[in-house]
CSV table of C-alpha atoms in Angstrom, one decimal:
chain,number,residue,atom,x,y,z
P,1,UNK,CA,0.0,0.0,0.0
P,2,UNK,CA,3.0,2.3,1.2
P,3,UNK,CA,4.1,1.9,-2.9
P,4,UNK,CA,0.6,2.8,-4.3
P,5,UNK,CA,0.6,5.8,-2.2
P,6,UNK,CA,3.9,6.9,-3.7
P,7,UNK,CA,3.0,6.2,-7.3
P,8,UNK,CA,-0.1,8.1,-6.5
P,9,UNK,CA,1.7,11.0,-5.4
P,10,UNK,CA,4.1,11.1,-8.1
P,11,UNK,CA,1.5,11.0,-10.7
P,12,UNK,CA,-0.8,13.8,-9.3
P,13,UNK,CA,3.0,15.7,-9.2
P,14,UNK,CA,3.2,15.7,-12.5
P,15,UNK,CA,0.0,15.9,-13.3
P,16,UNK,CA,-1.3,12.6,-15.2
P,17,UNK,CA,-3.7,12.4,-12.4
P,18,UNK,CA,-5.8,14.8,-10.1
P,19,UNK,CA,-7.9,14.1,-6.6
P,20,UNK,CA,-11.1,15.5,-7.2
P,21,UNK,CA,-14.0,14.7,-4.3
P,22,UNK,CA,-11.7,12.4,-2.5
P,23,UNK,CA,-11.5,10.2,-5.9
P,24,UNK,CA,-8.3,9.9,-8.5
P,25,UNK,CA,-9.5,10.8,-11.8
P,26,UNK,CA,-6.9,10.7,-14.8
P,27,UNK,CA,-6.1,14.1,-16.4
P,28,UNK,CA,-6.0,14.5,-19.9
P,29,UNK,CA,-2.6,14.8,-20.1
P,30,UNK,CA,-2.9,11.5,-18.1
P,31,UNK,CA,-5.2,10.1,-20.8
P,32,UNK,CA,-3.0,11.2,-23.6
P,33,UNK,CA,-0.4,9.7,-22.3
P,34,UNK,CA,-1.7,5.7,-21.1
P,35,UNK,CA,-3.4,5.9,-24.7
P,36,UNK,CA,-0.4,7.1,-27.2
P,37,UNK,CA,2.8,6.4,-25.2
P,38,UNK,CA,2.5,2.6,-26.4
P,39,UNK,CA,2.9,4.2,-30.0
P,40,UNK,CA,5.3,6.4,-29.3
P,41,UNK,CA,8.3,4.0,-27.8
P,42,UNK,CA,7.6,5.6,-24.4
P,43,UNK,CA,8.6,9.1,-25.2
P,44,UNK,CA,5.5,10.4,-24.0
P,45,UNK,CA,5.3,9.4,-20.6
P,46,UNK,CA,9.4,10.1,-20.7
P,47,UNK,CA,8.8,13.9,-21.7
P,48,UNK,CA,5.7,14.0,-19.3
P,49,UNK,CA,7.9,13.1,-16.0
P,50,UNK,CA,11.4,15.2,-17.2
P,51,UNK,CA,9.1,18.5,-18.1
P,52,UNK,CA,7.7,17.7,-14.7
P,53,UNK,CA,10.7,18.7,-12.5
P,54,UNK,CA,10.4,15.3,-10.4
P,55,UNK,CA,13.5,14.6,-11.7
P,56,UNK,CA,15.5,18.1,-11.6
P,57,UNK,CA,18.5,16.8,-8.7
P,58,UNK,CA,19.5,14.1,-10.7
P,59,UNK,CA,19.2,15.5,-14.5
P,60,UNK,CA,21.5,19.0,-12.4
P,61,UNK,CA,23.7,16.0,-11.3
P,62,UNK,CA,23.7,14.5,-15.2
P,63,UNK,CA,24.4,17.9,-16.5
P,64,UNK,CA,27.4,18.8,-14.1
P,65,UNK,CA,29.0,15.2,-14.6
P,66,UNK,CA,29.1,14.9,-18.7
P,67,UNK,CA,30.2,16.4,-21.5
P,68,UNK,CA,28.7,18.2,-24.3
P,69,UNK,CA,30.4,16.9,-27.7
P,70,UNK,CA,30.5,19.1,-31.0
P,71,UNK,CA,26.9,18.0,-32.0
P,72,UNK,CA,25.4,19.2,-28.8
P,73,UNK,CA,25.1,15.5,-27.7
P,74,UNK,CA,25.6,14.6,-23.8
P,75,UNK,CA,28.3,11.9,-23.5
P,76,UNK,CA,28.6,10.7,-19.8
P,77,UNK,CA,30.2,7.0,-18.9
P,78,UNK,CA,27.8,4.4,-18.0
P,79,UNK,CA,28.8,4.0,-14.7
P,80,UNK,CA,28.9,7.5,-13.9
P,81,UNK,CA,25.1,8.1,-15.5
P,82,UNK,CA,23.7,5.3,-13.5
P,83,UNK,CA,25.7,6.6,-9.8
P,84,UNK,CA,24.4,10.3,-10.3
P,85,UNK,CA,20.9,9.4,-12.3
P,86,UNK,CA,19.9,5.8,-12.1
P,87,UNK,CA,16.1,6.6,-12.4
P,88,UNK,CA,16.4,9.4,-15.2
P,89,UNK,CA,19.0,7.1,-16.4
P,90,UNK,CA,16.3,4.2,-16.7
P,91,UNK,CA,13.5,6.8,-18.1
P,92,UNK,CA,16.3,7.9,-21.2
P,93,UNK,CA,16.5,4.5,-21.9
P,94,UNK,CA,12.6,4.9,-23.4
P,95,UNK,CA,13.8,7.5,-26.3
P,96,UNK,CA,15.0,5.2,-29.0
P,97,UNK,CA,17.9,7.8,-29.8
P,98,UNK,CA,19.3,7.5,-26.7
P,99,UNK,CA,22.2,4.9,-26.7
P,100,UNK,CA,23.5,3.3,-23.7
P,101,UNK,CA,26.2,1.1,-23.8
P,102,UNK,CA,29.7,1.8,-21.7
P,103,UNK,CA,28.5,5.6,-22.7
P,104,UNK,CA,25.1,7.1,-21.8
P,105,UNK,CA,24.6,8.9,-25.5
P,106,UNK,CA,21.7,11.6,-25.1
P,107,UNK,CA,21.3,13.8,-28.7
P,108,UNK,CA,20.9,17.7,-28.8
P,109,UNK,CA,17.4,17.5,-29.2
P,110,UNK,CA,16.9,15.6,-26.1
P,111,UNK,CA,19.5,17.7,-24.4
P,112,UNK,CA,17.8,21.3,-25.1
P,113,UNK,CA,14.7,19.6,-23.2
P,114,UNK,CA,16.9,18.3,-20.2
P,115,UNK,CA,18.8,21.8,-19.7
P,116,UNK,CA,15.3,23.7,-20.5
P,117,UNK,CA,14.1,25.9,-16.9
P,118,UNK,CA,11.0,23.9,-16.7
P,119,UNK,CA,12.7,20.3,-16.1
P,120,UNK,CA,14.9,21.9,-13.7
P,121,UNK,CA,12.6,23.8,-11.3
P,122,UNK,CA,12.2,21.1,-8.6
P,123,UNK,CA,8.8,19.7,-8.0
P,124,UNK,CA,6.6,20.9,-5.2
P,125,UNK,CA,6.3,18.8,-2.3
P,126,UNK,CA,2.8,18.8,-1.5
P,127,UNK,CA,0.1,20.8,-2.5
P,128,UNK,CA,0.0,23.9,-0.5
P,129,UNK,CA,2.0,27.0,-1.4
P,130,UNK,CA,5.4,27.8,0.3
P,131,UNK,CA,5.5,31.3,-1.1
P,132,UNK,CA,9.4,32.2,-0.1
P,133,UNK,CA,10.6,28.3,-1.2
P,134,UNK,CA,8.8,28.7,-4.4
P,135,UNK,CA,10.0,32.4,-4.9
P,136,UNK,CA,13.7,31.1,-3.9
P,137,UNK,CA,13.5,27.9,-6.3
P,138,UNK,CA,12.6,30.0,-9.0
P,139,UNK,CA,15.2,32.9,-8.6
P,140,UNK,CA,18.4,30.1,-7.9
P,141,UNK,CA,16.7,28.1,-11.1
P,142,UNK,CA,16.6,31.3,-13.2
P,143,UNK,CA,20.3,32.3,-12.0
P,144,UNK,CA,21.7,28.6,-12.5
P,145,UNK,CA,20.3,28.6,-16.5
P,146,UNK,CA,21.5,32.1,-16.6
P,147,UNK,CA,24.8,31.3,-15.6
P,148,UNK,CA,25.3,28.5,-17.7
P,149,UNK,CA,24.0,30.1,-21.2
P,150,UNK,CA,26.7,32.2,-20.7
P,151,UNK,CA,29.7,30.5,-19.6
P,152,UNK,CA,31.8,28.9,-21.8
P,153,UNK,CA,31.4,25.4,-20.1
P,154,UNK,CA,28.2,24.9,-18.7
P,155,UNK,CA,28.7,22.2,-16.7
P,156,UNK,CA,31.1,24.2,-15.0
P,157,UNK,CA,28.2,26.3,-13.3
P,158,UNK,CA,27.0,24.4,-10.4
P,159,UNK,CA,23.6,25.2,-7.9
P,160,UNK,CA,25.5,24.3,-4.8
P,161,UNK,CA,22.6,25.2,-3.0
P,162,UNK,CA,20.5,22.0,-4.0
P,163,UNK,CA,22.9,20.0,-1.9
P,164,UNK,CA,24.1,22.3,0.7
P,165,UNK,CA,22.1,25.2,2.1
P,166,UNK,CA,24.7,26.4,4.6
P,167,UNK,CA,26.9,28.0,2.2
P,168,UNK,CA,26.8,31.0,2.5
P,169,UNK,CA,25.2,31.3,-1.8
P,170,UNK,CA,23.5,29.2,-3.7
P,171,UNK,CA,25.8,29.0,-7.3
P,172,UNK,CA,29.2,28.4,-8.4
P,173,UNK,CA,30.9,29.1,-11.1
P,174,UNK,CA,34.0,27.4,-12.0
P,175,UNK,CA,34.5,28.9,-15.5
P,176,UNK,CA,36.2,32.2,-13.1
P,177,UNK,CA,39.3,32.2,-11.6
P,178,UNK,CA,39.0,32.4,-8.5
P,179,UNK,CA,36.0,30.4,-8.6
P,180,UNK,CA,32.6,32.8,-8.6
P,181,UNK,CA,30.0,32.6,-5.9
P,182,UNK,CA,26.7,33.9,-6.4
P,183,UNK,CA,24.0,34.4,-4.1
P,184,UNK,CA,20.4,34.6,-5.3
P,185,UNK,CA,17.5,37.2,-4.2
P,186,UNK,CA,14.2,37.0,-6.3
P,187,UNK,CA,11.2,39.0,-5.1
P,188,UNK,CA,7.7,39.9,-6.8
P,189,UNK,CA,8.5,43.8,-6.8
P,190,UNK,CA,11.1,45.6,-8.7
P,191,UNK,CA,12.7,47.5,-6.1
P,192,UNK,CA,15.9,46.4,-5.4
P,193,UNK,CA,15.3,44.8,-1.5
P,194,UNK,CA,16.7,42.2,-0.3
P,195,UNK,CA,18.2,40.3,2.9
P,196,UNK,CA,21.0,39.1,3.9
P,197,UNK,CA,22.1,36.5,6.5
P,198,UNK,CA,24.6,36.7,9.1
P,199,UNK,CA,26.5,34.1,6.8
P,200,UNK,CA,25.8,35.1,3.7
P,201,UNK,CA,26.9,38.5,5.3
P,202,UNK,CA,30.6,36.8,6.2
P,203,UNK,CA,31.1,35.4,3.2
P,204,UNK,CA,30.3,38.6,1.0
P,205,UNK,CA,33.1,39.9,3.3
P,206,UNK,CA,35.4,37.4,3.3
P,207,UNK,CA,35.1,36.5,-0.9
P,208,UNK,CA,35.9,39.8,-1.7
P,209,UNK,CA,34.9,40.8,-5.7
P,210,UNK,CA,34.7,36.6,-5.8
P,211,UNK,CA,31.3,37.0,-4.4
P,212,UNK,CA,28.0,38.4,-6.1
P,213,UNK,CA,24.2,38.6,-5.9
P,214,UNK,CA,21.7,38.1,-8.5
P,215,UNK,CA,18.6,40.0,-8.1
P,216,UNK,CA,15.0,39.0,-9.8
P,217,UNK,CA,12.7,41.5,-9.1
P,218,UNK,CA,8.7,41.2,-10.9
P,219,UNK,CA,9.0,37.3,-10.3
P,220,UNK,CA,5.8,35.6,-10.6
P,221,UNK,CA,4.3,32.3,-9.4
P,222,UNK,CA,1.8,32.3,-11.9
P,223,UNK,CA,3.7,31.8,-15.0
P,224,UNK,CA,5.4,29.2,-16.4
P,225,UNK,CA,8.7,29.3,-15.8
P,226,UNK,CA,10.1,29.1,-19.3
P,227,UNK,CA,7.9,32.1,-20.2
P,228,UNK,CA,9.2,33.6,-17.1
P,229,UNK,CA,12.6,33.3,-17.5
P,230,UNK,CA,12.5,34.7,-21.2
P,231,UNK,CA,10.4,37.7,-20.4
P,232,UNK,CA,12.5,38.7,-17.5
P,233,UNK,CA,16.2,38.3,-19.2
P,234,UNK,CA,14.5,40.2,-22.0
P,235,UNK,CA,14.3,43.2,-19.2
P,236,UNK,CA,17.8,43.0,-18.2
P,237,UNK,CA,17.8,40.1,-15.1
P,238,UNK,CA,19.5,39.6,-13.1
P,239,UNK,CA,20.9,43.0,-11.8
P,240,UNK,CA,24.0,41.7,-10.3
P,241,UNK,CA,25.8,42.9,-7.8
P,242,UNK,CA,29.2,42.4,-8.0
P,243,UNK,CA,31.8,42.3,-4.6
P,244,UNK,CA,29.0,43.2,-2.4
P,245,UNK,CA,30.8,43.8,0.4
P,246,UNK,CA,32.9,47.1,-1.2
P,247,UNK,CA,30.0,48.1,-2.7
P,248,UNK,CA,28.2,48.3,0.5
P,249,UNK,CA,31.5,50.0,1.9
P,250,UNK,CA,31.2,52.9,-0.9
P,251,UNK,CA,27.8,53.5,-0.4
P,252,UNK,CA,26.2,52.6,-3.7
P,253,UNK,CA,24.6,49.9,-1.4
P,254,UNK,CA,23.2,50.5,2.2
P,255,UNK,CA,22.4,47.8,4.6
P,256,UNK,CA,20.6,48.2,7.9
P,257,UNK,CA,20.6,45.3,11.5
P,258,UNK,CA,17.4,43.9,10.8
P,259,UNK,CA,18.4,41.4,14.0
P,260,UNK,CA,19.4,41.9,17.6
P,261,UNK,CA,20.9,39.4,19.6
P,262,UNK,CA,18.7,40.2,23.8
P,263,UNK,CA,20.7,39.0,26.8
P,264,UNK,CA,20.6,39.7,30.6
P,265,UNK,CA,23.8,42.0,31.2
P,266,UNK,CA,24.4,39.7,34.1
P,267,UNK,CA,25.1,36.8,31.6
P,268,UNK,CA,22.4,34.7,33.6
């Protein structure tokens, strides 16, 4: 039962099926897909869950680990594939121009829909909204693609963040030397506002010009992310804020305590 309650959740995630009066009912994506994936080698169902973003971790993971060859095809070794992506791994497998022998083989026009912003966004846990999650997933997403259209080696750009939130930012890029560190801010106004922690605060200081933040402002929930992302590099995003820290020393930044540590004088 435990296993049917997973499946069920991972179809509603990405959205083959919908709860509706306490009863499943398949969506017509759902119905498109159980009726024409048969036909279509699998690629249906295959599209359906990478589009979804159930899978974003381990196609980041896929991304960071192989290399692009002069067609645009992802090359990774097999064993390397399997350790970092063994489900995606399994659901490439479906797309009969994907070749997997000692090499995982993916073509360019299965890449572009891996490295899109919509497979990458990770899927919502649940159905309520977590307004400041969902506002930062977007913002480190839009930053990460960012990053990597224009470096020179994409799979140099990694979202740290994904796998360590203590940080102190949320991307690196290893295409810089030294190494860039970028720290994301995406709000739903345009005014430039944002916080920063006590950590994030001490490693702006201590990174120097190697640390930077991206700001998003007019981010919203409502559209779909590839729409989103378009629209809002199309307005100039991100503004980015290079070596924080002296431009917060020369004024052309101001920051203000927004936190106060309250103890008895006494120490008891």
């Amino acid at each position: 039962m435990a296993d049917v309650a997973v499946l069920v959740d991972i179809l509603v995630q990405v959205g083959l099926v919908e709860i509706s009066e306490s009863r499943l009912r398949t969506t017509k994506s759902g119905v498109r897909v159980a009726t024409q994936d048969h036909q279509a080698g699998g690629r249906l169902l295959g599209e359906t869950l990478i589009r979804s973003g159930i899978f974003s971790g381990q196609i980041r993971r896929l991304l960071e680990v192989s290399e692009i060859d002069a067609t645009g095809s992802l090359v990774c070794a097999r064993a390397l594939a399997l350790g970092v992506a063994p489900q995606l791994t399994g659901i490439l497998r479906r797309f009969s121009t994907v070749s997997f022998t000692d090499k995982l083989l993916v073509p360019a026009s299965l890449v572009s829909q891996l490295d899109g912003v919509w497979s990458l966004l990770p899927a919502r846990v649940g159905p309520e909204l977590d307004f400041r999650k969902d506002m930062g997933n977007r913002g480190e997403l839009y930053s990460y693609q960012y990053c990597r259209l224009k470096a020179l080696d994409g799979t140099k750009v990694r979202w740290v963040a994904r796998d360590d939130e203590t940080l102190g930012y949320d991307i690196e890029d290893l295409n810089h030397n030294p190494k860039r560190r970028i720290e994301v801010k995406a709000s739903g106004e345009e005014k430039v506002r944002f916080f920063l922690s006590q950590n994030e605060w001490n490693v702006a200081r201590e990174l120097g010009e190697a640390y930077e933040v991206h700001f998003w402002g007019g981010v919203s929930l409502t559209i779909a992310v590839e729409e989103e992302f378009g629209r809002l590099t199309g307005r100039g995003y991100p503004l980015i804020f290079r070596g924080i820290s002296s431009l917060l020393d020369s004024g052309a930044l101001s920051a203000v305590p927004t936190q106060y540590l309250v103890t008895r004088p006494d120490g008891s």
